[in-house]
PDB file of C-alpha atoms in Angstrom:
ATOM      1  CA  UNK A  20     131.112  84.197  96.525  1.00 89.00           C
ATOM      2  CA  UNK A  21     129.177  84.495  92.964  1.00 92.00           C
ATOM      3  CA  UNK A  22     126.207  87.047  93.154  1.00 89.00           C
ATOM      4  CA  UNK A  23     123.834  87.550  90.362  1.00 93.00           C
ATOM      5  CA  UNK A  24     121.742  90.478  89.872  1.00 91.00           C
ATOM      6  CA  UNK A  25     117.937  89.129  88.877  1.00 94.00           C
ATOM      7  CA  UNK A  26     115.914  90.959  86.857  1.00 93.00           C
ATOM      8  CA  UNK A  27     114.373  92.936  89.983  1.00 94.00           C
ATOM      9  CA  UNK A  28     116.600  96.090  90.444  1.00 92.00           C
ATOM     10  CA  UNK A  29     118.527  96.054  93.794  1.00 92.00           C
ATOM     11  CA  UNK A  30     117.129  91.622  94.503  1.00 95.00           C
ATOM     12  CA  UNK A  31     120.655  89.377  94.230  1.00 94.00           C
ATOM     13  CA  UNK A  32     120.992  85.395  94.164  1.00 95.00           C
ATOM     14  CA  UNK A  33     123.895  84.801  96.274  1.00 94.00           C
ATOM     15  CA  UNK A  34     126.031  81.734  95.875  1.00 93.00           C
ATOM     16  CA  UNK A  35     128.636  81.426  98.655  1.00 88.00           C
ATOM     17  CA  UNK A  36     132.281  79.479  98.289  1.00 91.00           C
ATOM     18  CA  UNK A  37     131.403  75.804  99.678  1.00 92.00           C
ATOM     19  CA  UNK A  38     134.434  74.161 100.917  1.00 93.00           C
ATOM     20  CA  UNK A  39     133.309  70.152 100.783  1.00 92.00           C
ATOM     21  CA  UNK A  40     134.585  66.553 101.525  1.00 91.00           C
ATOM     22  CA  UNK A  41     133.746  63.526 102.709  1.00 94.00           C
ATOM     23  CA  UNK A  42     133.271  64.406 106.137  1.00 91.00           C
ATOM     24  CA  UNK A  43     130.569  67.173 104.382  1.00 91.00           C
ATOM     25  CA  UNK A  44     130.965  70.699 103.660  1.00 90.00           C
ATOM     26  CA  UNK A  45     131.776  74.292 105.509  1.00 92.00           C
ATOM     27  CA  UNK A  46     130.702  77.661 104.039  1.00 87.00           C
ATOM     28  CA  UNK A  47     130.680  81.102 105.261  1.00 89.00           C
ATOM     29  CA  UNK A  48     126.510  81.906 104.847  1.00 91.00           C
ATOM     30  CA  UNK A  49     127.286  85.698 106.050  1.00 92.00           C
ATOM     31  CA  UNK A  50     130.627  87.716 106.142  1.00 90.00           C
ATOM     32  CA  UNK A  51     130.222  91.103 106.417  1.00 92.00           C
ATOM     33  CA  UNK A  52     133.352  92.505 104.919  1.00 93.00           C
ATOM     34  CA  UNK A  53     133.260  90.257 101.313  1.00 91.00           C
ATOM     35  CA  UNK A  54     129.313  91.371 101.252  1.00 92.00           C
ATOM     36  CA  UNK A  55     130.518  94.892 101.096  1.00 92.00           C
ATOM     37  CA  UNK A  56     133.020  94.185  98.663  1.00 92.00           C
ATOM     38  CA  UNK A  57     130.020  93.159  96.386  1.00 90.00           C
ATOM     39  CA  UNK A  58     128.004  95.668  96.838  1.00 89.00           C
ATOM     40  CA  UNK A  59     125.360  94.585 100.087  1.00 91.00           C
ATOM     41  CA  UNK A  60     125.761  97.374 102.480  1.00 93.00           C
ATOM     42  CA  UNK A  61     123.043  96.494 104.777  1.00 95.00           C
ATOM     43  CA  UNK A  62     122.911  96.319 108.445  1.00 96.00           C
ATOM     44  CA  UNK A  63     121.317  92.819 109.365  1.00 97.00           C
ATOM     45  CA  UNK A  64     120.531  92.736 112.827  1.00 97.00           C
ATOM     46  CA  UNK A  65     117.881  89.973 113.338  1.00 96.00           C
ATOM     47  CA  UNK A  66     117.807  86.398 112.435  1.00 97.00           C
ATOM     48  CA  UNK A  67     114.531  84.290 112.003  1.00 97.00           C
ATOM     49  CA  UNK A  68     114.003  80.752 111.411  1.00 97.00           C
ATOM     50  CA  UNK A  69     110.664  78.832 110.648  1.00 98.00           C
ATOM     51  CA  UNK A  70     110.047  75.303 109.902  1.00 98.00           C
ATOM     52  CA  UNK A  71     107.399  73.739 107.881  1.00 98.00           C
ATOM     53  CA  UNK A  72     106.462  70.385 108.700  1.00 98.00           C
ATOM     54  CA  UNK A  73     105.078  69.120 105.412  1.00 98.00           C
ATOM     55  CA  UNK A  74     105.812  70.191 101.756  1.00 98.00           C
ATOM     56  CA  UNK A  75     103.117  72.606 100.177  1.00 98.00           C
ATOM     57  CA  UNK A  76     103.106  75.266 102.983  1.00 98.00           C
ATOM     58  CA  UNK A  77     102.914  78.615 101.642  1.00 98.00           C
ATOM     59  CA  UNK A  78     103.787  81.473 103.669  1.00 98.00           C
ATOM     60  CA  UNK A  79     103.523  85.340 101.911  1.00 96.00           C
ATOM     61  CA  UNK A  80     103.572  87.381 100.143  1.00 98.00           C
ATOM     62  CA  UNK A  81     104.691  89.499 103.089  1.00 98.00           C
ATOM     63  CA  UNK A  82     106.120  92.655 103.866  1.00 98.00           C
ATOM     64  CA  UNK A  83     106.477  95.647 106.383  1.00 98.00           C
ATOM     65  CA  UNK A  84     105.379  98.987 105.272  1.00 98.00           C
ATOM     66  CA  UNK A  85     108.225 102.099 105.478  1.00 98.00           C
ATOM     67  CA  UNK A  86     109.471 102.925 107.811  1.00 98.00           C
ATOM     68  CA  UNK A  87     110.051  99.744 109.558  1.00 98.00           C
ATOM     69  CA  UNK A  88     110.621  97.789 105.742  1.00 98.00           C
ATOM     70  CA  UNK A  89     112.896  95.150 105.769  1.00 98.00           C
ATOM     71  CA  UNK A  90     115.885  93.736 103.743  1.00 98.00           C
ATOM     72  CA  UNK A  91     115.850  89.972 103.770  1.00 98.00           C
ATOM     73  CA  UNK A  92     118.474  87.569 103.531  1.00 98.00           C
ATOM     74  CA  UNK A  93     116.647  84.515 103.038  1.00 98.00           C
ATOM     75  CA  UNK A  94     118.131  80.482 103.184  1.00 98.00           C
ATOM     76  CA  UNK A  95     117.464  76.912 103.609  1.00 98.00           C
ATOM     77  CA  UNK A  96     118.770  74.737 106.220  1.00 98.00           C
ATOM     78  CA  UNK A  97     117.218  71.977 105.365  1.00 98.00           C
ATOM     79  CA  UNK A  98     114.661  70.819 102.622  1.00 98.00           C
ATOM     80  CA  UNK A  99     113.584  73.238  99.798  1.00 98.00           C
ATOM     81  CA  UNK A 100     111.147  75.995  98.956  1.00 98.00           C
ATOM     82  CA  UNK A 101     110.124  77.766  95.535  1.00 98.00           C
ATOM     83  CA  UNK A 102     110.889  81.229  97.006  1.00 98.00           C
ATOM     84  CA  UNK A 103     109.122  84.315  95.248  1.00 98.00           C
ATOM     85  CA  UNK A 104     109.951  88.031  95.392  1.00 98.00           C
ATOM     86  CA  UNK A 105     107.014  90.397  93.718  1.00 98.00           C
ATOM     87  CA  UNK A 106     108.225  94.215  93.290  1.00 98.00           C
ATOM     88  CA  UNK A 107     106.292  96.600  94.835  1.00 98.00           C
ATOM     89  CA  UNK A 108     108.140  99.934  94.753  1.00 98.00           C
ATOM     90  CA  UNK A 109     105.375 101.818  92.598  1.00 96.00           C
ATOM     91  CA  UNK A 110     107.802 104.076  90.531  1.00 95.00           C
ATOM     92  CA  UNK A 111     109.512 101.015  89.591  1.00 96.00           C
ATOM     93  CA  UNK A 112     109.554  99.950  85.980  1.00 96.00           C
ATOM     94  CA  UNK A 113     109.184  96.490  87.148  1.00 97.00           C
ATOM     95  CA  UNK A 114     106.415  97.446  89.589  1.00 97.00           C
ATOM     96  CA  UNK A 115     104.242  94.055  90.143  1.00 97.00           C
ATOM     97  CA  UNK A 116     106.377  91.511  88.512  1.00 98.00           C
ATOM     98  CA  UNK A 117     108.078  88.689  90.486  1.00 98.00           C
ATOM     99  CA  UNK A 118     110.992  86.053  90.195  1.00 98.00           C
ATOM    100  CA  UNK A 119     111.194  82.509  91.624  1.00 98.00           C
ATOM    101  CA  UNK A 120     114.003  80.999  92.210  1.00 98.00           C
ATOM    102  CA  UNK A 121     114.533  77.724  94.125  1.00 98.00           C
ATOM    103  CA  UNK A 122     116.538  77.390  97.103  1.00 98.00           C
ATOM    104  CA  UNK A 123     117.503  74.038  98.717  1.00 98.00           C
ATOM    105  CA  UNK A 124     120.290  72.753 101.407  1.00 97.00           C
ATOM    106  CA  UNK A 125     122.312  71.335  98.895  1.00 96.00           C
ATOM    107  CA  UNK A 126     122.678  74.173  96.449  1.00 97.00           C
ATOM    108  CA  UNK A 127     123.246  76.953  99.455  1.00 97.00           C
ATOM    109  CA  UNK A 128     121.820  79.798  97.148  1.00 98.00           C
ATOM    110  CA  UNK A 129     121.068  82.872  99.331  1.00 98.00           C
ATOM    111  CA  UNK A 130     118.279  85.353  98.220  1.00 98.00           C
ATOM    112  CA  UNK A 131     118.827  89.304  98.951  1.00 97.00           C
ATOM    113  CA  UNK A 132     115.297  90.733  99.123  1.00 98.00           C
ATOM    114  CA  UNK A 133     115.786  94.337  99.635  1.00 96.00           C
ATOM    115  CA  UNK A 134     113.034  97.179 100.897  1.00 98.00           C
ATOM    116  CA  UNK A 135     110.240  97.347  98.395  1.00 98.00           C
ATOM    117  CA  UNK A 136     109.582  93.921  97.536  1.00 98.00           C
ATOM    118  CA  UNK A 137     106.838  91.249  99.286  1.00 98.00           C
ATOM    119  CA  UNK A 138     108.325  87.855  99.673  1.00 98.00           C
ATOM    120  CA  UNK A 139     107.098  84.520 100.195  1.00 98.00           C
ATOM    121  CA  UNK A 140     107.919  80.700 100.052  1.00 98.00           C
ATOM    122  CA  UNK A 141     106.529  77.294  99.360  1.00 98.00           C
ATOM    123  CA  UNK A 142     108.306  74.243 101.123  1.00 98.00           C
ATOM    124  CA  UNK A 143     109.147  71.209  98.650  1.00 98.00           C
ATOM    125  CA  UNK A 144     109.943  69.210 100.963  1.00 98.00           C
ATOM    126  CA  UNK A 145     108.757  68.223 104.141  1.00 98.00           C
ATOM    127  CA  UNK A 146     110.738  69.084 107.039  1.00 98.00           C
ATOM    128  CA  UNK A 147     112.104  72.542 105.928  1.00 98.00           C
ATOM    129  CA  UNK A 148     113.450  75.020 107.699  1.00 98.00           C
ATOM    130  CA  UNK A 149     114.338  78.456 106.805  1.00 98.00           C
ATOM    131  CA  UNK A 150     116.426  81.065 107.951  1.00 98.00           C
ATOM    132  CA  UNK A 151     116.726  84.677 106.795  1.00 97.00           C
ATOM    133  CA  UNK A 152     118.374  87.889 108.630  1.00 98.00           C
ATOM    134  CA  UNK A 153     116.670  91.002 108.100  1.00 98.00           C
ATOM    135  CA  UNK A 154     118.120  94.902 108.956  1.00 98.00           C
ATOM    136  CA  UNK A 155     114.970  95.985 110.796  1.00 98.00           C
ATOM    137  CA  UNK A 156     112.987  94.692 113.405  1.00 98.00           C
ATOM    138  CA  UNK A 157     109.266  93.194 113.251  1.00 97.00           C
ATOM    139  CA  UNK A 158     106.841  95.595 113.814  1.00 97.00           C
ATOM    140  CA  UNK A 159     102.980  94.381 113.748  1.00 97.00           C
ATOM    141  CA  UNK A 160     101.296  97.703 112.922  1.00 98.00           C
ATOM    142  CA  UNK A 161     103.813  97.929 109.660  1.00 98.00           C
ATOM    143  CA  UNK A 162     103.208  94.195 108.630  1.00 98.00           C
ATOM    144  CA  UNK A 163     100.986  93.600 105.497  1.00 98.00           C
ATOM    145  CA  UNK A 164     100.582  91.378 102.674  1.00 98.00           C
ATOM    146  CA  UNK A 165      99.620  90.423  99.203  1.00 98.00           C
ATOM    147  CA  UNK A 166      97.127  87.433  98.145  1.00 98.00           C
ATOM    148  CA  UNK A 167      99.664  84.559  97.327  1.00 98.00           C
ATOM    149  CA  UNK A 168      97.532  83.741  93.790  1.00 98.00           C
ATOM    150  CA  UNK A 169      96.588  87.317  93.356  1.00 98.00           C
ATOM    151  CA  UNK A 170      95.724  86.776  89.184  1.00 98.00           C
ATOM    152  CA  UNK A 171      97.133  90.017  88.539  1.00 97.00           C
ATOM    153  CA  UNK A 172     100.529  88.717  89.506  1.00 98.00           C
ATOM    154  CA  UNK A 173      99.898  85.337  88.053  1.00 98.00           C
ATOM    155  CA  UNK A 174     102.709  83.858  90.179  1.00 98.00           C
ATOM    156  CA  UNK A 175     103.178  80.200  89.119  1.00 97.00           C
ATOM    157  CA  UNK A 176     103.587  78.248  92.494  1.00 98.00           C
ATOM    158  CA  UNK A 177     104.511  74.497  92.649  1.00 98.00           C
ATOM    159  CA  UNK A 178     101.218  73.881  94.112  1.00 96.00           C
ATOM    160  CA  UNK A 179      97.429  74.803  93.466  1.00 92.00           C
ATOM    161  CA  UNK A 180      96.498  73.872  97.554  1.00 96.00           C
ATOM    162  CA  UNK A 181      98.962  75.200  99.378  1.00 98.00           C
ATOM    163  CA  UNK A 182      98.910  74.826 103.510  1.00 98.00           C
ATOM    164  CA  UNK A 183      98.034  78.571 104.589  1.00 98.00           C
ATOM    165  CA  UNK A 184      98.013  80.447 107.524  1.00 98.00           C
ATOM    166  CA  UNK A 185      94.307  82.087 108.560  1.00 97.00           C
ATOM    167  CA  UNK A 186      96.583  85.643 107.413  1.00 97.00           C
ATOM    168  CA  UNK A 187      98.193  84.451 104.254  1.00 98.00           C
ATOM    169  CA  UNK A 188      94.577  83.401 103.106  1.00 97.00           C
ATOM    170  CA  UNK A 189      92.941  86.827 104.042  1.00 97.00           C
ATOM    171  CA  UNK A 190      95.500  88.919 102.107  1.00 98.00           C
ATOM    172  CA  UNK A 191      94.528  91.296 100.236  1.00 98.00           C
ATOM    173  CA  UNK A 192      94.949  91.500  95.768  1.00 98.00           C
ATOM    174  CA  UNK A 193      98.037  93.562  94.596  1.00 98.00           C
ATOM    175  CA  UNK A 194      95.662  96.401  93.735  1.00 98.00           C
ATOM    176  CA  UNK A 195      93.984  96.961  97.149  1.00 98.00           C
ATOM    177  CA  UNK A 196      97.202  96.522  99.263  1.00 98.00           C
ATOM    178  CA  UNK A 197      98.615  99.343 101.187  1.00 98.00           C
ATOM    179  CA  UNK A 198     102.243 100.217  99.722  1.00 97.00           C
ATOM    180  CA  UNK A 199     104.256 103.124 100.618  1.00 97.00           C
ATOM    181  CA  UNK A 200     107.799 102.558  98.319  1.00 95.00           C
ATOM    182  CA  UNK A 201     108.613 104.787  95.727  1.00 83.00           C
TER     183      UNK A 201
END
């Protein structure tokens, strides 16, 4: 397994072994014991999965206020997505900058989101489906967001009308969203 620290303190790309041959591949997506042996100590203990039906959907820029914030372990199953990560951990020297990084069924890159970060995703493909495990449970009164073209985060997308949820276009700017990380 390669993992790469981005430029977002404590937020990894993960690139698991892929064993491949003509009959296709097999990979480990999750091991516990050779995650802990780089570093990810965290407790997943919920898997979700959502599929988007045409390229161009947006979903985020979630996240869950403490203390119900989540850690993220986000892939593709199929298709692709442009997936973003914006940190919001106010103490943080990188407080309000992102990363994108793209994530596809044929590269298998993993992204580690940890606690303190909003997240969200843009399909490129019709057809995708995603699947992430998180180490806390979803909890409605915790759940919040950020506006997904906020121009204070200036967050280049790979689409200028994106396919949003009645939430995702009601989110509120960077600098009027409740945040509780340190």
């Amino acid at each position: 397994m390669k993992n790469t620290r981005l430029i977002l303190n404590g937020a990894f790309l993960i690139e698991p072994m892929v064993h491949g041959d003509s009959r296709g591949f097999f990979m480990e997506s999750y091991n516990e014991s050779l995650f802990k042996q780089h570093g990810i100590t965290y407790n997943f203990i919920q898997d979700n999965q959502s599929l988007s039906a045409e390229a161009g959907v947006l979903r985020g820029l979630h996240y869950q206020l403490n203390p119900k914030a989540q850690t993220k372990l986000i892939r593709v199953l199929t298709g692709a997505i442009y997936d973003v990560i914006v940190d919001i951990r106010k103490s943080s020297p990188t407080f309000g900058q992102w990363v994108g990084v793209i994530l596809n069924e044929h590269n298998h890159r993993q992204l580690l989101v940890p606690k303190g970060f909003a997240h969200g995703f843009c399909t490129l493909m019709p057809n995708t489906q995603v699947l992430y495990k998180v180490d806390e449970y979803y909890s409605p009164e915790n759940d919040r967001g950020i506006l997904w073209n906020d121009p204070a985060l200036g967050i280049d997308w790979p689409t200028s009308n994106p396919i949003l949820s009645g939430k995702d276009q009601r989110h509120p700017l960077l600098k009027d969203a409740e945040m509780n990380f340190d």
